PDB file of C-alpha atoms in Angstrom:
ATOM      1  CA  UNK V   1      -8.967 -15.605   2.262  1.00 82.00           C
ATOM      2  CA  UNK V   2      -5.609 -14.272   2.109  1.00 86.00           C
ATOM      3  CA  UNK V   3      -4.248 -13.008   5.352  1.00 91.00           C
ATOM      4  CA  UNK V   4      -1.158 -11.404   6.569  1.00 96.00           C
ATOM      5  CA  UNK V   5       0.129 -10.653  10.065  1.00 97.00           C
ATOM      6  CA  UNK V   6       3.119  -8.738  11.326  1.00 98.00           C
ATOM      7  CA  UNK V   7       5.013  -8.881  14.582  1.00 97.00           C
ATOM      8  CA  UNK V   8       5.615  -6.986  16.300  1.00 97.00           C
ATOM      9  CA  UNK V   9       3.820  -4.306  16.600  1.00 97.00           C
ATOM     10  CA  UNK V  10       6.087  -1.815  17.552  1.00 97.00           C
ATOM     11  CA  UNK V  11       9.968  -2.184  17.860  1.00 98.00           C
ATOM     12  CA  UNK V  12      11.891   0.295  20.023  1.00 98.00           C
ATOM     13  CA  UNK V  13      16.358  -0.119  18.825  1.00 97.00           C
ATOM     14  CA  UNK V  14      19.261   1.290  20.123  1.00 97.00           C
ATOM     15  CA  UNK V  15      21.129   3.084  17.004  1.00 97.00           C
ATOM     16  CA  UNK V  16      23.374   0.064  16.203  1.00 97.00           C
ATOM     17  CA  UNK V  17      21.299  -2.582  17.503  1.00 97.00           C
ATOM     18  CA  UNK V  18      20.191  -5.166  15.143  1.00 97.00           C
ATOM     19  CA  UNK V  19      17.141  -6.656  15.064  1.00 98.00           C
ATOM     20  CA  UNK V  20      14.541  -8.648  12.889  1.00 98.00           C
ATOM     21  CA  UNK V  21      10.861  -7.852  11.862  1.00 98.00           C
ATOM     22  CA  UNK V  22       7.995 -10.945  11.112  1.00 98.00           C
ATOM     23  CA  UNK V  23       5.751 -11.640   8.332  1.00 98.00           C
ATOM     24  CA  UNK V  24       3.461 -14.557   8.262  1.00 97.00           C
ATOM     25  CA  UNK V  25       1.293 -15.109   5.480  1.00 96.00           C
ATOM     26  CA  UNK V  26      -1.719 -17.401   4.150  1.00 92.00           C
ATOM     27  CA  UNK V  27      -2.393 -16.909   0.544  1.00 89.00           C
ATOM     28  CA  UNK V  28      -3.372 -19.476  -2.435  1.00 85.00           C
ATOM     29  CA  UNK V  29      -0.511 -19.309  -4.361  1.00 87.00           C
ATOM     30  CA  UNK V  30       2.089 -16.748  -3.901  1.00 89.00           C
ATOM     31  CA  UNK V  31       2.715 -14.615  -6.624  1.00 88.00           C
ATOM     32  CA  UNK V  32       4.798 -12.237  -4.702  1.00 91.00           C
ATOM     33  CA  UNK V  33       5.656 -10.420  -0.914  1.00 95.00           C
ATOM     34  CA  UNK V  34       6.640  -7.182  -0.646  1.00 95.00           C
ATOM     35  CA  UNK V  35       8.087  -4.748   2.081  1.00 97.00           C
ATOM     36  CA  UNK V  36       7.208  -1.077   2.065  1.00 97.00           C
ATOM     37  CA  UNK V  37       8.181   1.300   4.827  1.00 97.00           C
ATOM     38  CA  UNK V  38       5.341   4.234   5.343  1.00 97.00           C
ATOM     39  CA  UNK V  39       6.656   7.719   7.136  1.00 96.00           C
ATOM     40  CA  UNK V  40       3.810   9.202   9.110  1.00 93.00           C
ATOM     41  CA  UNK V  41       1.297  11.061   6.646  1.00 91.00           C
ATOM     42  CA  UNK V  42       3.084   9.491   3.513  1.00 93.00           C
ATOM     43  CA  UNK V  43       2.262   6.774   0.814  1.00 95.00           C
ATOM     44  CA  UNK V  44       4.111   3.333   1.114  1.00 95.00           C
ATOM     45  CA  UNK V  45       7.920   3.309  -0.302  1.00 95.00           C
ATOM     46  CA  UNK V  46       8.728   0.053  -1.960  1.00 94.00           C
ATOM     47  CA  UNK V  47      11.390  -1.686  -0.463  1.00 96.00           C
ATOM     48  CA  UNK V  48      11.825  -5.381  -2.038  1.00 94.00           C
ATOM     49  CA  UNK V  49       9.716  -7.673  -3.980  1.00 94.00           C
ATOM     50  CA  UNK V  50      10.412 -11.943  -3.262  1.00 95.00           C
ATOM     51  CA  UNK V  51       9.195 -14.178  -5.591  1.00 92.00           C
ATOM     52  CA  UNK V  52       9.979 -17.512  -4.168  1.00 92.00           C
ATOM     53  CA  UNK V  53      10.847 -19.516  -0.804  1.00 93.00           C
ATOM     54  CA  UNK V  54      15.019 -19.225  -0.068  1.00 95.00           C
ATOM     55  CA  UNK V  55      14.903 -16.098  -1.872  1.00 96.00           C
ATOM     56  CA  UNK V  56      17.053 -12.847  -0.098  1.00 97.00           C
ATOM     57  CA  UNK V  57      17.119  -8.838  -1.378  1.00 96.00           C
ATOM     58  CA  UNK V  58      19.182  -6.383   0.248  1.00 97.00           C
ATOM     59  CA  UNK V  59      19.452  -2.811   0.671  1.00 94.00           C
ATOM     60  CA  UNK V  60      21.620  -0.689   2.676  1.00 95.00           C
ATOM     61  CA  UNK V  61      21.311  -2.299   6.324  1.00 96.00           C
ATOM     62  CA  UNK V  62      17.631  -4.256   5.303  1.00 97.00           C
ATOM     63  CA  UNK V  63      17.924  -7.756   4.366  1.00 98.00           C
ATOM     64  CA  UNK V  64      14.722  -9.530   3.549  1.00 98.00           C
ATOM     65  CA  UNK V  65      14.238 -13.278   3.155  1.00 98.00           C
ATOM     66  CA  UNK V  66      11.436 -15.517   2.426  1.00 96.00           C
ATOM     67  CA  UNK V  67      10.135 -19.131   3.572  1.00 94.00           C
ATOM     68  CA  UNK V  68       6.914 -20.717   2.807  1.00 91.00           C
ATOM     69  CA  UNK V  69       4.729 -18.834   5.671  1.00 93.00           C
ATOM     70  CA  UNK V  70       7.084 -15.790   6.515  1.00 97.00           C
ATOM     71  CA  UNK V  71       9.107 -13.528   5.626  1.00 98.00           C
ATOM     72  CA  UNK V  72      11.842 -11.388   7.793  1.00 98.00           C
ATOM     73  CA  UNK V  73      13.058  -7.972   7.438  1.00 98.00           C
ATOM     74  CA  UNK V  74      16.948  -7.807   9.151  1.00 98.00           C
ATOM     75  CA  UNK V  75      17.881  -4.587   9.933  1.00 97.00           C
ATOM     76  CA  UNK V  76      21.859  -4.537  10.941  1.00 97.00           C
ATOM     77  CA  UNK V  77      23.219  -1.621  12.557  1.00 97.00           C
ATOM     78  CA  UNK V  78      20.006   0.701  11.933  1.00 97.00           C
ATOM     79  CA  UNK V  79      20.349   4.496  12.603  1.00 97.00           C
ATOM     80  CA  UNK V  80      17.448   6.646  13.517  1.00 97.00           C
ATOM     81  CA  UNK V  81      16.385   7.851  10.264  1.00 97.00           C
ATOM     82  CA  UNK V  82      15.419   3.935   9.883  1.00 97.00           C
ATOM     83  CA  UNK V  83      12.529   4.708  12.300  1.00 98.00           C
ATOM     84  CA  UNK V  84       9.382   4.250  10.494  1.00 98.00           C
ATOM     85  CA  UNK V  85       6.276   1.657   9.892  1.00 97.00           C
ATOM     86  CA  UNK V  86       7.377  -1.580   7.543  1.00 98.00           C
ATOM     87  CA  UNK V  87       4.646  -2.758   5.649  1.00 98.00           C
ATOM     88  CA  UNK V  88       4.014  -6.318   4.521  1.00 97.00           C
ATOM     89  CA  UNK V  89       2.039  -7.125   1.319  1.00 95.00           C
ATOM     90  CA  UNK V  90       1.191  -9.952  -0.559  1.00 93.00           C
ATOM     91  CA  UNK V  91      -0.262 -10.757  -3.908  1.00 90.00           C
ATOM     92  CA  UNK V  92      -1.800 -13.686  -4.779  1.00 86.00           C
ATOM     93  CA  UNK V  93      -1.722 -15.482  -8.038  1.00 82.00           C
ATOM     94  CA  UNK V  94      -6.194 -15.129  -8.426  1.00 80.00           C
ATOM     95  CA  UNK V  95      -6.347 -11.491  -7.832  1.00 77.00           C
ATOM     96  CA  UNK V  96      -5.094  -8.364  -8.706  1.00 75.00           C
ATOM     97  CA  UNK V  97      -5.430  -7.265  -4.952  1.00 84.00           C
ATOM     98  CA  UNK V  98      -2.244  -7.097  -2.606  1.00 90.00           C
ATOM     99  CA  UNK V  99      -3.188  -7.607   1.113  1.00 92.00           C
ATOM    100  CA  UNK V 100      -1.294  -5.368   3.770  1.00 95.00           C
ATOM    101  CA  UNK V 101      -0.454  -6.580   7.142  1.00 97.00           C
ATOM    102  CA  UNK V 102      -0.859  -4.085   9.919  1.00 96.00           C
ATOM    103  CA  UNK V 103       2.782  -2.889   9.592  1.00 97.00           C
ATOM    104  CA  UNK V 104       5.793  -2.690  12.502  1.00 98.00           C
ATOM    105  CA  UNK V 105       6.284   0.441  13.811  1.00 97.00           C
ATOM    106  CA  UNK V 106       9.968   0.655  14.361  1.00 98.00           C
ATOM    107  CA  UNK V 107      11.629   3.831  16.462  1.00 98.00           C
ATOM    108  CA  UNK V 108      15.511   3.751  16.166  1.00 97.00           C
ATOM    109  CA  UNK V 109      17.090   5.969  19.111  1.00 97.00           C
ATOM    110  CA  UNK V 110      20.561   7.516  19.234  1.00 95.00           C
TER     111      UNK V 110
ATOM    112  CA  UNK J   1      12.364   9.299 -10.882  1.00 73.00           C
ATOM    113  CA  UNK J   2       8.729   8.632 -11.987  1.00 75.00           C
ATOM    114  CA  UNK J   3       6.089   8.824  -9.383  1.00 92.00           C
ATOM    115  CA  UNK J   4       2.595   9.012  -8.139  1.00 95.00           C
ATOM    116  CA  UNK J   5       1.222  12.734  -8.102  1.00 96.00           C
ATOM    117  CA  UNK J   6      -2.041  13.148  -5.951  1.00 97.00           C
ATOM    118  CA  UNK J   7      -4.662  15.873  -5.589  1.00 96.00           C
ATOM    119  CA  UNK J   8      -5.762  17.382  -3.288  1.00 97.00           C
ATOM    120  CA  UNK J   9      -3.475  16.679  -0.042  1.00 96.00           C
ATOM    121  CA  UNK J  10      -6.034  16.856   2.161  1.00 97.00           C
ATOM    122  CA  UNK J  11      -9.860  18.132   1.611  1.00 97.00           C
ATOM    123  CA  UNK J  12     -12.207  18.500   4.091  1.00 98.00           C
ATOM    124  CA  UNK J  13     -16.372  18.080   3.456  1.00 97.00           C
ATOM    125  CA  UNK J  14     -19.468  17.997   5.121  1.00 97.00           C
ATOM    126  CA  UNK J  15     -21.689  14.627   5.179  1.00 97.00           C
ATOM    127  CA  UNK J  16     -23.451  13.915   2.536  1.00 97.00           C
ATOM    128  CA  UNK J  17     -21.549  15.821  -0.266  1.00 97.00           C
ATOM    129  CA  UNK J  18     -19.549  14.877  -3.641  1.00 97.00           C
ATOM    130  CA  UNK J  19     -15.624  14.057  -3.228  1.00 98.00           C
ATOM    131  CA  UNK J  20     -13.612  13.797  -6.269  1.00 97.00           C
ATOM    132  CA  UNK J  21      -9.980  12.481  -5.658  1.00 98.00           C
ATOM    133  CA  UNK J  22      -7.634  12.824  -8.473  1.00 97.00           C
ATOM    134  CA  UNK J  23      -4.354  10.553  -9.630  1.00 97.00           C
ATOM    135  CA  UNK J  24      -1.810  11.150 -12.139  1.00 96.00           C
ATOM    136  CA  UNK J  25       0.093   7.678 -12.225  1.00 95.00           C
ATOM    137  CA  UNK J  26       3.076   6.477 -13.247  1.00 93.00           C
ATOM    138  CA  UNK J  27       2.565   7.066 -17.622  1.00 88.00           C
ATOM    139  CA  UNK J  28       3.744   3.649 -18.840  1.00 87.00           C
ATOM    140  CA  UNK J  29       2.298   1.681 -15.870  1.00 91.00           C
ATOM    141  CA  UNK J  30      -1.353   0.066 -16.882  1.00 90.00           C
ATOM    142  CA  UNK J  31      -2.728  -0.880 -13.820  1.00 92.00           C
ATOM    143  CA  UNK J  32      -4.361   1.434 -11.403  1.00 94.00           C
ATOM    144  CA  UNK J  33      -5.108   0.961  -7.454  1.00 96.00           C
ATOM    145  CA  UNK J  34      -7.183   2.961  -4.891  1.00 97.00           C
ATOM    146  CA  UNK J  35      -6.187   1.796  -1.162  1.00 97.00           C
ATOM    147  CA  UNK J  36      -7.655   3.551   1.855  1.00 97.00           C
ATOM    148  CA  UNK J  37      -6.182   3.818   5.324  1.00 97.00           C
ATOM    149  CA  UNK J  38      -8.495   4.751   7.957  1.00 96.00           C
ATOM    150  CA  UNK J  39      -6.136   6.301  10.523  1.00 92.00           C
ATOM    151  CA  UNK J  40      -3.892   3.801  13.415  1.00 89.00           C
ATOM    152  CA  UNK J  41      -5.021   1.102  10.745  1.00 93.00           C
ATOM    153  CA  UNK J  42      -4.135  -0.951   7.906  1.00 94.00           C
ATOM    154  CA  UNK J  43      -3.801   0.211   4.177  1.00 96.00           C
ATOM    155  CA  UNK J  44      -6.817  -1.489   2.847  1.00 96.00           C
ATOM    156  CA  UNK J  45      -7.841  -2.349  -0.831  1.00 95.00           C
ATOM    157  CA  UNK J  46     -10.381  -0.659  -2.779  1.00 97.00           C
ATOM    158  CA  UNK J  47     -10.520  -1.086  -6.255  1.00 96.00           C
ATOM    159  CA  UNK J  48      -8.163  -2.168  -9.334  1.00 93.00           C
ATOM    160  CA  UNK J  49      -8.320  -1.131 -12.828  1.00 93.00           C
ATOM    161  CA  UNK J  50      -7.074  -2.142 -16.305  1.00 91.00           C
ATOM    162  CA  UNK J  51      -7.576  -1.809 -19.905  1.00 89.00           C
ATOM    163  CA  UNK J  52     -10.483   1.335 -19.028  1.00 89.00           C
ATOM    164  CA  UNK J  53     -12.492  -0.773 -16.516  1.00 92.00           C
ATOM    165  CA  UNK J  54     -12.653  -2.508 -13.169  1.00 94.00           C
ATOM    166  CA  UNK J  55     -10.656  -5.593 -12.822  1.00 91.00           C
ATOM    167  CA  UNK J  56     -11.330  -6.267  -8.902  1.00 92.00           C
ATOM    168  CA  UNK J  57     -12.973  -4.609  -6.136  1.00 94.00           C
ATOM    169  CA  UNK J  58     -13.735  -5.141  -2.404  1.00 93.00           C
ATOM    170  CA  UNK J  59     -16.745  -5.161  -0.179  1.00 93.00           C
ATOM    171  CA  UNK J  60     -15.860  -1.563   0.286  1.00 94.00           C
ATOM    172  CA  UNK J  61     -16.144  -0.210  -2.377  1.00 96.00           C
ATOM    173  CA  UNK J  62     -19.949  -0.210  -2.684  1.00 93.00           C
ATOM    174  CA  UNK J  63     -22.408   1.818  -5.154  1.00 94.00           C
ATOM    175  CA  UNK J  64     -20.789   5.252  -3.383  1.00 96.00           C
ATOM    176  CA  UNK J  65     -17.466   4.619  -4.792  1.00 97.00           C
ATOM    177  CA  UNK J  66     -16.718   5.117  -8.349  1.00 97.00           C
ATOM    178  CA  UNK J  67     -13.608   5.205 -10.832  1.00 96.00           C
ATOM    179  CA  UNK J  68     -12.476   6.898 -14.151  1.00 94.00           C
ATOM    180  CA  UNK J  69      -9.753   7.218 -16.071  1.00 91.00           C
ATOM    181  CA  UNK J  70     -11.073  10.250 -18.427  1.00 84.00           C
ATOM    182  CA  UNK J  71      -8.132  11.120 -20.645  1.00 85.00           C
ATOM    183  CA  UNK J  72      -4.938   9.576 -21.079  1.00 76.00           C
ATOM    184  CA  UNK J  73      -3.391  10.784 -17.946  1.00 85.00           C
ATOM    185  CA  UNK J  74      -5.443  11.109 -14.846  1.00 92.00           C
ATOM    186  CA  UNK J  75      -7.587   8.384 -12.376  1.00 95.00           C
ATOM    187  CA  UNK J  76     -10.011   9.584 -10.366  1.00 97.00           C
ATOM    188  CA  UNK J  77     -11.709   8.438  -7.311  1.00 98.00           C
ATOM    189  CA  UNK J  78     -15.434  10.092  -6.697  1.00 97.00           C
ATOM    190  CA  UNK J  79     -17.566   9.150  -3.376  1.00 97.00           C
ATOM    191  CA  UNK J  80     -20.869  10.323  -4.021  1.00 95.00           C
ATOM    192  CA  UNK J  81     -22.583  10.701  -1.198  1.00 94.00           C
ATOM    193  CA  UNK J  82     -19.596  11.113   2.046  1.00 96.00           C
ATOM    194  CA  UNK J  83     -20.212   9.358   5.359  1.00 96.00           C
ATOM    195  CA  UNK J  84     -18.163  10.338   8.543  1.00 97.00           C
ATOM    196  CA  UNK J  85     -16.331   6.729   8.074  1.00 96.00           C
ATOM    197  CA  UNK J  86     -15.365   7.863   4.552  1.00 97.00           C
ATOM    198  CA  UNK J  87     -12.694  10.051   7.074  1.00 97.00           C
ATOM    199  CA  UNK J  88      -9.097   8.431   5.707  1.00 97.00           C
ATOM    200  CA  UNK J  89      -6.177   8.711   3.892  1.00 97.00           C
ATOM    201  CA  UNK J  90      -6.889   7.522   0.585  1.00 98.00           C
ATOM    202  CA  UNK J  91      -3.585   6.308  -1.603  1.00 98.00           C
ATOM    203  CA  UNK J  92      -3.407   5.946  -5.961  1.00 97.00           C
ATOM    204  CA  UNK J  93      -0.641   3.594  -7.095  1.00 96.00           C
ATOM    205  CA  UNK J  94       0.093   1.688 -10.220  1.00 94.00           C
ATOM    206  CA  UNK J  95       2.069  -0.750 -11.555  1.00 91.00           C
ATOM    207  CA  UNK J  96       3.492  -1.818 -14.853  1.00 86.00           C
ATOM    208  CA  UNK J  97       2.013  -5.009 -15.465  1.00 77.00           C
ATOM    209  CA  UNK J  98      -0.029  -8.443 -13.675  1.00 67.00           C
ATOM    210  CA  UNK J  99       3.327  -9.910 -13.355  1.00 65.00           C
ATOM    211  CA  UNK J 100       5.679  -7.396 -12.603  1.00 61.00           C
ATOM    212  CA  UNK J 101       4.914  -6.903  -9.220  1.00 69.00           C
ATOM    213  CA  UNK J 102       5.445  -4.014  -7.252  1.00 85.00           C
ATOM    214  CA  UNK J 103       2.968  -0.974  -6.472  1.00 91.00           C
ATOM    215  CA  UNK J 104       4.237   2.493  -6.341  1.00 94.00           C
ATOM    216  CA  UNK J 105       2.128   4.675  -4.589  1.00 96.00           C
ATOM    217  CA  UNK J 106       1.321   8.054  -3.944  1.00 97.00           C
ATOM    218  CA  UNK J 107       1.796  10.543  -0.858  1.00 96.00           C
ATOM    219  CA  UNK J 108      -1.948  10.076  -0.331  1.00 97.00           C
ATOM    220  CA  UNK J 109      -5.590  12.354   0.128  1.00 98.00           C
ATOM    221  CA  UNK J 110      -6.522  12.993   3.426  1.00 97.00           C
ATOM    222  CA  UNK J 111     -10.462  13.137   3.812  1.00 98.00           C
ATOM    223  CA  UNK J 112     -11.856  14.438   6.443  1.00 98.00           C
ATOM    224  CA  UNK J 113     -15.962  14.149   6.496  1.00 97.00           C
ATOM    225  CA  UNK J 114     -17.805  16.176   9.167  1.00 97.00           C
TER     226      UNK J 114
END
């Protein structure tokens, strides 16, 4: 069964302070991870799709990278509208399903 | 930008009656999602659907749950028979193709079941 976990939980920054979420994964055959940060009472925006270990996307101040059980989400220099949950997902290469993890809440302060 | 439209925002029923939740996706995406998140938890798969039927589904979505795509536009999501645990946000998104990855999703119906 796939599975995906995300540490940790919640994540309390200092505007400026950089800082790096975790996503492990166990899935028969990767077909592809992807990040999605969720405001309160919203749907999940996509953020970046990786296909393959070594592989890096960035965006603004979010960096994510992939190995063969994880993935990290660098955030450099984040300012408070960063603060919200970052969801992991991963599809698998039998299914049409993508399995969440149970997302990093992250709270930026000024 | 194209995006996920979802009615209504939030709709509140009584135990044991009819919810219909409605999805306009993306219009050249071809695959179709319901995902549930029961509040404080994690977005959880329902149902997928391609080429006018059902291509997977979870253990959730039982005999209650049913899908439609009845025109060319919409997808709809009907629980027939609401329990209080039905209570959650319930999310529409689609993607393009198998292969191409990503979900886009909507801003989500909030059920409420008393």
């Amino acid at each position: 069964e796939d599975q995906v976990t995300q540490s940790p939980e919640a994540l309390r920054l200092q505007e400026g302070e950089s800082s790096s979420l975790n996503c492990s994964y166990t899935v028969s055959g990767l077909r592809g991870l992807f990040w999605y940060r969720q405001d309160p009472g919203k749907g999940p925006e996509f953020l970046f799709t990786l296909y393959s270990a070594g592989e890096e996307k960035e965006k603004e101040r979010l960096k994510a990278t992939l190995t063969k059980k994880e993935s990290f989400l660098h955030i450099t220099a984040p300012k408070p509208e960063d603060s919200a949950t970052y969801l992991c997902a991963v599809r698998s290469d039998y299914g049409q399903n993508f399995v969440f993890g149970p997302g990093t809440r992250l709270s930026v302060l000024p | 930008e194209p995006e996920v439209t979802q009615t209504p925002s939030h709709q509140v029923t009584q135990m044991g009656q009819e919810v219909i939740l409605r999805c306009v996706p993306i219009s050249n995406h071809l695959y179709f999602y319901w995902y549930r998140q029961i509040l404080g938890q994690k977005v959880e798969f329902l149902v997928s659907f391609y080429n006018n039927e059902i291509s997977e589904k979870s253990e959730i979505f039982d005999d209650q749950f049913s899908v439609e795509r009845p025109d060319g536009s919409n997808f709809t999501l009907k629980i027939r028979s609401t329990k209080l645990e039905d209570s959650a946000m319930y999310f529409c998104a689609s993607s393009m193709g198998a292969n191409t990855g990503e979900l886009f999703f909507g801003e989500g119906s909030r059920l409420t079941v008393l």
